Coordinates of C-alpha atoms in Angstrom, one line a residue:
X1 CA 82.4 154.8 126.6
X2 CA 80.7 152.8 123.9
X3 CA 78.9 154.3 120.9
X4 CA 75.1 154.3 121.4
X5 CA 73.3 151.7 119.2
X6 CA 69.6 152.1 118.3
X7 CA 67.7 155.2 117.4
X8 CA 64.8 156.9 119.0
X9 CA 62.5 159.4 117.3
X10 CA 60.1 161.4 119.4
X11 CA 57.2 163.6 118.3
X12 CA 54.1 165.0 120.1
X13 CA 50.5 165.0 118.8
X14 CA 48.4 167.0 121.3
X15 CA 48.6 164.9 124.6
X16 CA 50.2 161.9 122.9
X17 CA 54.0 161.4 122.9
X18 CA 55.0 159.2 120.0
X19 CA 58.2 157.3 120.3
X20 CA 59.6 155.2 117.5
X21 CA 62.6 152.9 118.3
X22 CA 64.7 151.6 115.4
X23 CA 67.5 149.1 115.4
X24 CA 69.2 147.1 118.2
X25 CA 69.8 149.0 121.5
X26 CA 72.8 148.8 123.7
X27 CA 73.1 150.4 127.2
X28 CA 74.3 153.7 125.8
X29 CA 71.6 153.8 123.2
X30 CA 68.8 153.2 125.7
X31 CA 70.2 155.7 128.2
X32 CA 70.1 158.4 125.4
X33 CA 66.6 157.4 124.4
X34 CA 65.4 157.5 128.0
X35 CA 66.9 160.9 128.5
X36 CA 65.2 162.2 125.4
X37 CA 61.8 160.8 126.5
X38 CA 62.3 162.3 130.0
X39 CA 62.8 165.8 128.5
X40 CA 59.6 165.5 126.5
X41 CA 57.6 164.1 129.4
X42 CA 58.9 166.9 131.8
X43 CA 57.8 169.5 129.2
X44 CA 54.2 168.5 129.9
X45 CA 54.6 169.7 133.5
X46 CA 51.6 168.5 135.5
X47 CA 49.5 167.8 132.4
X48 CA 48.4 164.2 131.8
X49 CA 49.8 162.5 128.7
X50 CA 49.6 159.3 126.7
X51 CA 52.4 157.3 125.0
X52 CA 52.5 155.6 121.7
X53 CA 55.6 153.4 121.5
X54 CA 56.4 152.0 118.0
X55 CA 58.6 148.9 118.2
X56 CA 57.8 147.7 114.7
X57 CA 61.4 148.3 113.6
X58 CA 63.2 147.3 116.7
X59 CA 65.7 144.5 116.5
X60 CA 66.2 143.9 120.2
X61 CA 68.3 145.1 123.1
X62 CA 71.1 143.9 125.4
X63 CA 70.1 142.7 128.9
X64 CA 71.5 145.9 130.3
X65 CA 69.4 148.0 128.0
X66 CA 66.3 146.1 129.1
X67 CA 67.2 146.9 132.7
X68 CA 67.4 150.6 131.9
X69 CA 64.1 150.4 130.0
X70 CA 62.5 148.9 133.1
X71 CA 63.9 151.8 135.1
X72 CA 62.3 154.2 132.7
X73 CA 59.0 152.4 133.1
X74 CA 59.3 152.7 136.9
X75 CA 59.8 156.4 136.4
X76 CA 56.9 156.7 134.0
X77 CA 54.7 155.0 136.7
X78 CA 55.3 158.1 138.9
X79 CA 54.3 160.6 136.2
X80 CA 50.9 161.7 134.9
X81 CA 50.7 159.0 132.2
X82 CA 47.1 158.0 131.3
X83 CA 47.9 155.1 129.0
X84 CA 50.5 153.5 126.8
X85 CA 50.0 151.8 123.4
X86 CA 52.8 149.6 122.1
X87 CA 53.1 148.7 118.4
X88 CA 55.1 145.5 118.2
X89 CA 55.3 142.7 115.6
X90 CA 57.8 140.3 117.0
X91 CA 56.5 137.7 119.4
X92 CA 60.1 137.2 120.7
X93 CA 60.6 140.9 121.4
X94 CA 57.2 141.1 123.1
X95 CA 58.1 138.1 125.3
X96 CA 61.4 139.7 126.2
X97 CA 59.7 143.0 126.9
X98 CA 57.2 141.3 129.3
X99 CA 60.0 139.5 131.1
X100 CA 62.6 142.2 131.3
X101 CA 60.3 145.2 131.9
X102 CA 57.9 144.1 134.6
X103 CA 57.1 147.7 135.6
X104 CA 54.8 147.8 132.6
X105 CA 52.4 145.6 134.6
X106 CA 51.3 148.6 136.6
X107 CA 50.4 150.7 133.5
X108 CA 47.3 151.0 131.4
X109 CA 49.3 149.4 128.6
X110 CA 48.1 147.5 125.5
X111 CA 49.9 146.0 122.6
X112 CA 48.9 146.5 119.0
X113 CA 49.8 145.2 115.5
X114 CA 49.6 148.7 113.9
X115 CA 49.7 152.4 114.7
X116 CA 46.2 153.2 113.5
X117 CA 44.4 150.9 116.0
X118 CA 46.9 151.9 118.7
X119 CA 46.1 155.6 118.2
X120 CA 42.4 155.0 118.1
X121 CA 42.6 153.2 121.5
X122 CA 44.8 155.9 123.0
X123 CA 42.3 158.6 122.0
X124 CA 39.6 156.7 123.9
X125 CA 41.7 156.7 127.1
X126 CA 41.0 159.3 129.8

């Protein structure tokens, strides 16, 4: 088994799950991140939640990691997610995310340049 690459930090602020991804993700890294996210989402039970995804320090991912990310988004689409704000600076990473994670198209999902405006937008979603 390969060593997981990429780090995922998760915190919760009321009904907002904040996820910060750092580095370059391989398959093992994204599997671990997805498992960690799933644990937190499941802890909400039937309560509705929002996601703030911070990709400002992400370097990219392998094609297999993007496939697993899309699987996670498919799963999120079946949960009680109200909205998802994505902070992302790289146009290349944003393009890859759009191509490799099409399940996002079914979400109330918006991209932002910074966390402050992302959080403001999330707080308005209901």
